[in-house]
Short mmCIF file of C-alpha atoms and ligand atoms in Angstrom, two decimals:
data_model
loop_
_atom_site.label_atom_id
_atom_site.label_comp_id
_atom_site.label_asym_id
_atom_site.label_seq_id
_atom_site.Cartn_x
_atom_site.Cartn_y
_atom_site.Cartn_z
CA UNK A 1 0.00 0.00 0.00
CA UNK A 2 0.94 3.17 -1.05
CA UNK A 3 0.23 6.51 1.52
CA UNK A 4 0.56 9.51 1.23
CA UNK A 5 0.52 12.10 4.38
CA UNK A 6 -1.30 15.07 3.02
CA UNK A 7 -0.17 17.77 5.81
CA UNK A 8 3.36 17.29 7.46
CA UNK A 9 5.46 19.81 9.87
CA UNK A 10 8.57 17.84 9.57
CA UNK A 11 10.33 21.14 9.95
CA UNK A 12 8.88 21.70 13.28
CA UNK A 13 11.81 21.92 15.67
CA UNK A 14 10.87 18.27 17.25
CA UNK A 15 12.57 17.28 14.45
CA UNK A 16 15.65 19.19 14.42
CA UNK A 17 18.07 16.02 16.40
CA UNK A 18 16.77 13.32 13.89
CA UNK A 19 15.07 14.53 10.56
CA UNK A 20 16.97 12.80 7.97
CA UNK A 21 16.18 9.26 9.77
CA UNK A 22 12.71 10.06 10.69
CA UNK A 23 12.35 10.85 6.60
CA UNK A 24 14.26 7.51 5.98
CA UNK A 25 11.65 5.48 8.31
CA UNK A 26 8.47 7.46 7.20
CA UNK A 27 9.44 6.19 3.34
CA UNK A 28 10.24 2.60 4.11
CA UNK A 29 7.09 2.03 6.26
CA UNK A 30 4.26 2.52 3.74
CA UNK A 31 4.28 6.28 3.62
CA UNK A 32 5.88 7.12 -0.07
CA UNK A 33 5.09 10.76 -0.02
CA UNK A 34 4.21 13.61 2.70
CA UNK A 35 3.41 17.62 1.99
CA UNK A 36 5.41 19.95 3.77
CA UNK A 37 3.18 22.94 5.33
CA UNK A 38 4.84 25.68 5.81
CA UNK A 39 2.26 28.74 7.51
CA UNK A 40 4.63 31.06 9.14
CA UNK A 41 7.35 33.45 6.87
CA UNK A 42 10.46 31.94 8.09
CA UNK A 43 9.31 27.97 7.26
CA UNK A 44 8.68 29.00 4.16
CA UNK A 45 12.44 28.35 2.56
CA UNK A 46 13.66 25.48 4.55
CA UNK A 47 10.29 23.81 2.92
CA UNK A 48 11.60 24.25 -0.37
CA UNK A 49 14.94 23.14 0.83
CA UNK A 50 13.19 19.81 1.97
CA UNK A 51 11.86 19.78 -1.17
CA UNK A 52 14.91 19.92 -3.74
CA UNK A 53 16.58 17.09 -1.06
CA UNK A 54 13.71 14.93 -1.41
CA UNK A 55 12.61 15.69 -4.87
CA UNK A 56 9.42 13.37 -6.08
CA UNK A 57 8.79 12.80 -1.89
CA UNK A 58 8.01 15.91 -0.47
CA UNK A 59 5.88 18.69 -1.85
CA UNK A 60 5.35 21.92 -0.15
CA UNK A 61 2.11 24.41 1.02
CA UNK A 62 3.62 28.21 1.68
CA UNK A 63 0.51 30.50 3.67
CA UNK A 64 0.44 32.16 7.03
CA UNK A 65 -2.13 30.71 9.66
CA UNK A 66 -4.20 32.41 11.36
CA UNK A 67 -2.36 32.17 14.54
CA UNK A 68 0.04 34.34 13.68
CA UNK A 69 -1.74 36.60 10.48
CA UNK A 70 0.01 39.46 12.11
CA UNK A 71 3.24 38.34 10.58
CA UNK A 72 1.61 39.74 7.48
CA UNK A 73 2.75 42.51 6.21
CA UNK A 74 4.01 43.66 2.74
CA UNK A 75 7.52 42.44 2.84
CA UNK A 76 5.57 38.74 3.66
CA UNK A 77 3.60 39.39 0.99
CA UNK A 78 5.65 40.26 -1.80
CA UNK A 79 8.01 37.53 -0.84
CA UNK A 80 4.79 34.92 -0.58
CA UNK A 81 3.78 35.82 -3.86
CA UNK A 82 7.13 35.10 -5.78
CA UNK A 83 7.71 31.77 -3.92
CA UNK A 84 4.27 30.40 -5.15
CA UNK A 85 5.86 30.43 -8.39
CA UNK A 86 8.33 28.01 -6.95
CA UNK A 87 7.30 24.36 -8.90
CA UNK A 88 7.80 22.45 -5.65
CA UNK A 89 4.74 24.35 -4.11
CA UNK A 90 2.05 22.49 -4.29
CA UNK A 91 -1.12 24.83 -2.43
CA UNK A 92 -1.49 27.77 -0.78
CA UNK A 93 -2.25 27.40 3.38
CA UNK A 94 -3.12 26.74 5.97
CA UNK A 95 -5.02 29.65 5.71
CA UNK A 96 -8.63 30.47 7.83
CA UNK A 97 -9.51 30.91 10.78
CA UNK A 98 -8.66 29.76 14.86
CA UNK A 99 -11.19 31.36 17.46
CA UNK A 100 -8.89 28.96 19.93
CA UNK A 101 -6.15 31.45 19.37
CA UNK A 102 -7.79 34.95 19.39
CA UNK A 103 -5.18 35.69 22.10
CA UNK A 104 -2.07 35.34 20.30
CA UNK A 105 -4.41 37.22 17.26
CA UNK A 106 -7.45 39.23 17.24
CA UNK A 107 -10.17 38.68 14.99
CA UNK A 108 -10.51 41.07 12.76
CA UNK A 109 -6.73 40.58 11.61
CA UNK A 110 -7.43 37.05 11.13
CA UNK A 111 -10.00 37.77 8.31
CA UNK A 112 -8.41 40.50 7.38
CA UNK A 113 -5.76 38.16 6.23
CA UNK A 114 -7.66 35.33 5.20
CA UNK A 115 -9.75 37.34 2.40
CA UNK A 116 -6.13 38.62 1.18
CA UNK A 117 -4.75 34.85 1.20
CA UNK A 118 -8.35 34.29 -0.85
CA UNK A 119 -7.18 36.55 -3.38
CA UNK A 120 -3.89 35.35 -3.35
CA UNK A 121 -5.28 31.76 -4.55
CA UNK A 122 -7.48 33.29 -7.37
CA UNK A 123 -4.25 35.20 -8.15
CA UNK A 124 -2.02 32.43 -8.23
CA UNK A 125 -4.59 29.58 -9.22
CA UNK A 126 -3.82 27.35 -6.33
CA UNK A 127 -5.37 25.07 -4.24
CA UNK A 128 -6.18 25.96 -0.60
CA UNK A 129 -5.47 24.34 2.72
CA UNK A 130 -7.96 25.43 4.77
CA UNK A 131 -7.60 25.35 9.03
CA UNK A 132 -10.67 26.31 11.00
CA UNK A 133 -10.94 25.93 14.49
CA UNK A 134 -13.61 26.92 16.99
CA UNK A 135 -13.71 27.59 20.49
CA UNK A 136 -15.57 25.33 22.54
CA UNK A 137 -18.97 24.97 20.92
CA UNK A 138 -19.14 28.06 19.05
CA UNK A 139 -19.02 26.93 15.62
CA UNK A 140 -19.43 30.41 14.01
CA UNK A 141 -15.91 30.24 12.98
CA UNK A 142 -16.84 27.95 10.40
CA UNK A 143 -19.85 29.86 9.29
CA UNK A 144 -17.89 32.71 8.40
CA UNK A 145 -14.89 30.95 6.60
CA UNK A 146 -17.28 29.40 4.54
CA UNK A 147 -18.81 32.53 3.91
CA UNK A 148 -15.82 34.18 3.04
CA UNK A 149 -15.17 31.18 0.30
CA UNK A 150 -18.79 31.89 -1.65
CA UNK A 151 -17.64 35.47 -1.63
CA UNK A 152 -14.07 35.80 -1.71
CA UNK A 153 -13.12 32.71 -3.41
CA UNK A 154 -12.39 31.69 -7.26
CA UNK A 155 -11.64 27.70 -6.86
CA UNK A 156 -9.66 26.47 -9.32
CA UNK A 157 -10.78 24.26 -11.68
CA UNK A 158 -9.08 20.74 -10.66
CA UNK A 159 -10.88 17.67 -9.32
CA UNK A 160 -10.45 19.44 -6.08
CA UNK A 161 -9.56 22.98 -5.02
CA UNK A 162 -8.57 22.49 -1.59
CA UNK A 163 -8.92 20.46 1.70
CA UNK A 164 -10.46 21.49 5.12
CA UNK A 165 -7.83 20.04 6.76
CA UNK A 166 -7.79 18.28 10.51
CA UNK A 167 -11.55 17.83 10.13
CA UNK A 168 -12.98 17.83 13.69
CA UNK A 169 -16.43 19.09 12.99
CA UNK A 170 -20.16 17.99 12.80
CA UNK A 171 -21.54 16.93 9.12
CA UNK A 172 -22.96 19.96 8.80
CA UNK A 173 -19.90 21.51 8.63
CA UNK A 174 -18.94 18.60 6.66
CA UNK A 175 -21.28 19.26 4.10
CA UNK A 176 -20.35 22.87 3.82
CA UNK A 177 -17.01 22.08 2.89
CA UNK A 178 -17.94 19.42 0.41
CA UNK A 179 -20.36 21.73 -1.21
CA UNK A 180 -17.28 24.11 -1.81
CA UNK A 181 -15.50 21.06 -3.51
CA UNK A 182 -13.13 20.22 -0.91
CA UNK A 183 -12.14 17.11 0.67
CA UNK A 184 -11.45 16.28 4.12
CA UNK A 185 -8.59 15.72 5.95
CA UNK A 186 -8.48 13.09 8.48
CA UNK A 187 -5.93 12.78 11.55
CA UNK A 188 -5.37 11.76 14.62
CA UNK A 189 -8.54 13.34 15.98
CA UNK A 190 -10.74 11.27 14.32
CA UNK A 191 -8.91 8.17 16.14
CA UNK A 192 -9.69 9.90 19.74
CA UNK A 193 -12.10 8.47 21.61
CA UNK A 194 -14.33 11.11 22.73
CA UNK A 195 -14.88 11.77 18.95
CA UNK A 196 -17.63 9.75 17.56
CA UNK A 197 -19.36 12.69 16.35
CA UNK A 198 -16.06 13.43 13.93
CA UNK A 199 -15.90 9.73 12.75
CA UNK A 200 -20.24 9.59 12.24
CA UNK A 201 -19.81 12.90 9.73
CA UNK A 202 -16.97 11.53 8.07
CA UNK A 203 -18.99 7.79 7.52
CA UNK A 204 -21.22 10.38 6.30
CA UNK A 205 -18.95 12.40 3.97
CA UNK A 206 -17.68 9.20 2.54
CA UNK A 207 -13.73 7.97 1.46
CA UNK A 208 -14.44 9.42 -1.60
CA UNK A 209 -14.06 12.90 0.26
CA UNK A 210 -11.17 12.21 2.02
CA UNK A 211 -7.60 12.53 2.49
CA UNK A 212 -5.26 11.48 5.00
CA UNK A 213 -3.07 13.63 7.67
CA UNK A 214 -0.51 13.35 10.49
CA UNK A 215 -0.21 17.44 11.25
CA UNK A 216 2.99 16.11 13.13
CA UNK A 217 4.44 16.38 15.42
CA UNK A 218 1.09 17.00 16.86
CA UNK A 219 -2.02 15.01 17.29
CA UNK A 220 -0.41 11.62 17.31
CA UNK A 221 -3.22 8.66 17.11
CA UNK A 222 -4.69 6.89 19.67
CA UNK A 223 -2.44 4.09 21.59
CA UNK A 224 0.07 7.14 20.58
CA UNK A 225 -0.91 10.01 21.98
CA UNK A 226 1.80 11.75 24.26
CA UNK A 227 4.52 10.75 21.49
CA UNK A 228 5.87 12.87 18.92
CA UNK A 229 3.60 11.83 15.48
CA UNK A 230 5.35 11.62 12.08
CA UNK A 231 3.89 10.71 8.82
CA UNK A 232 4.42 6.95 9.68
CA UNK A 233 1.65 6.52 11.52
CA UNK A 234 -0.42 7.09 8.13
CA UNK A 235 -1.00 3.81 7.82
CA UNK A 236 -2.38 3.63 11.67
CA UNK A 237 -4.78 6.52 11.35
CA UNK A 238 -5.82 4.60 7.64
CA UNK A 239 -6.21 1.58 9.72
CA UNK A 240 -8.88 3.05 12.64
CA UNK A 241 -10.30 4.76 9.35
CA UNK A 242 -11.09 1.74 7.35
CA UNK A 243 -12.16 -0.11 10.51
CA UNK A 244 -15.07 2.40 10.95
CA UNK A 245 -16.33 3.13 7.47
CA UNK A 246 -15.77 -1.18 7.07
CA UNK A 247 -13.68 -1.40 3.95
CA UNK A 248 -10.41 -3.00 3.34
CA UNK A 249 -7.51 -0.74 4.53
CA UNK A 250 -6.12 -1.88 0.73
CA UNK A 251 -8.94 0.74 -0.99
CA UNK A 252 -9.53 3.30 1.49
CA UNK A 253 -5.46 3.39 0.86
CA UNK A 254 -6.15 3.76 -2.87
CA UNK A 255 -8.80 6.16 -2.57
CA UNK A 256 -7.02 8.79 -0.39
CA UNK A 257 -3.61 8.24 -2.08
CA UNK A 258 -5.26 9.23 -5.65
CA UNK A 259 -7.39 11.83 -3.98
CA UNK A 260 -4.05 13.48 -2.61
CA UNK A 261 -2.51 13.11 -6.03
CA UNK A 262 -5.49 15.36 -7.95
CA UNK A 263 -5.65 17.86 -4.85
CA UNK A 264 -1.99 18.59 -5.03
CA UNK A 265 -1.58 18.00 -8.81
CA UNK A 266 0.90 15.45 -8.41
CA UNK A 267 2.00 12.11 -9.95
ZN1 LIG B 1 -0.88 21.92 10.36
#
């Protein structure tokens, strides 16, 4: 089986005493190709480093998350702009919205910023990865990213324009995002046991709609959790996946793989 880990930090500092040999694992153990996301300004260029060293193996996502959309300014911008041209990038993200983190960044900088990155991907005609979190409850934060796609937003025109990635939501935020044409990345959260309400919308949403995720070195699965994640445990998470929706781990691994492939343009 062939996997492919559709949203990597491997250039998060947990990484910096063993990299190379965590890469070397990750590729022998089922996991042929991971995407590098790179969402604050100074991850941006060791991504494409990663990149030409693992040509074919690692493609990259440049953006600036909303946790730190402050970072934004024009120098970030012009600099964004020219390295989207770079062939090794593969989307534009993560990009949205985190009501968890209106501390480290208010509000109305965080759409402020996430309309421009909008208008950076109709610019640039790239795919999005989107990251929406909500506090608590409150799920407004995805009402108004979605709401900021139907207005904002030009998709491109490939099988599919983006992902809403680390899906921890209800189906009916599900649905929203599948109505926009993305797919649905699934992690570690959906492995968590207090989380039946992620894995019902996703039985929902169907393998058709989804890809799969570490977001390492966080959100390692369950039987994990505690431990540093990497995009090994793909074919874990793929595992508790197929278990759920019952299919064989075999197509669910074909499915996401090729889903991966059209939402990154890759081969
Ligand atoms: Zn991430």
């Amino acid at each position: 089986m062939n996997f492919i880990d559709s949203h990597a930090h491997i250039n998060d500092e947990a990484f910096d005493q063993d990299r190379d040999q965590v890469i070397k694992r990750v590729f022998e153990n089922g996991t042929y190709k991971f995407i590098e996301i790179a969402c604050e300004t100074h991850e941006w260029i060791p991504a494409l480093a990663l990149c030409e060293k693992y040509p074919s193996r690692v493609a990259a996502v440049l953006g600036v998350h909303p946790q730190v959309a402050q970072t934004y300014d024009d120098s970030a911008k012009h600099k964004l702009i020219e390295l989207l041209q770079n062939p090794h990038v593969a989307a534009l993200g993560e990009i949205g919205l985190d009501y968890a983190y209106l501390h480290a960044c208010p509000k109305e900088t965080q759409l402020n910023v996430f309309e421009e990155m909008l208008a950076l991907a109709n610019k640039v005609q790239k795919p999005i990865v989107l990251h929406i979190r909500r506090e608590e409850e409150n799920y407004e934060p995805y009402d108004t990213a979605f709401h900021f796609l139907k207005h904002s937003w030009t998709p491109v025109s490939t099988k599919y324009p983006g992902v809403l990635h680390c899906f921890s939501a209800r189906y009916e935020e599900a649905k929203q995002a599948l109505d926009h044409g993305l797919l649905l990345g699934i992690n570690g959260c959906f492995t968590y046991k207090k989380n039946e309400y992620i894995r019902e919308a996703v039985k929902k949403a169907g393998a058709d709609k989804l890809v799969l995720e570490t977001d390492c070195p966080y959100l390692s699965p369950q039987g994990k959790r505690g431990t540093r994640n990497d995009p090994s445990n793909i074919p874990l998470i793929a595992q508790w996946v197929a278990d759920y929706l019952n299919m064989p781990v075999e197509k669910l691994a074909e499915i996401t793989t090729q889903n991966a492939l059209d939402l990154y343009n890759l081969k």
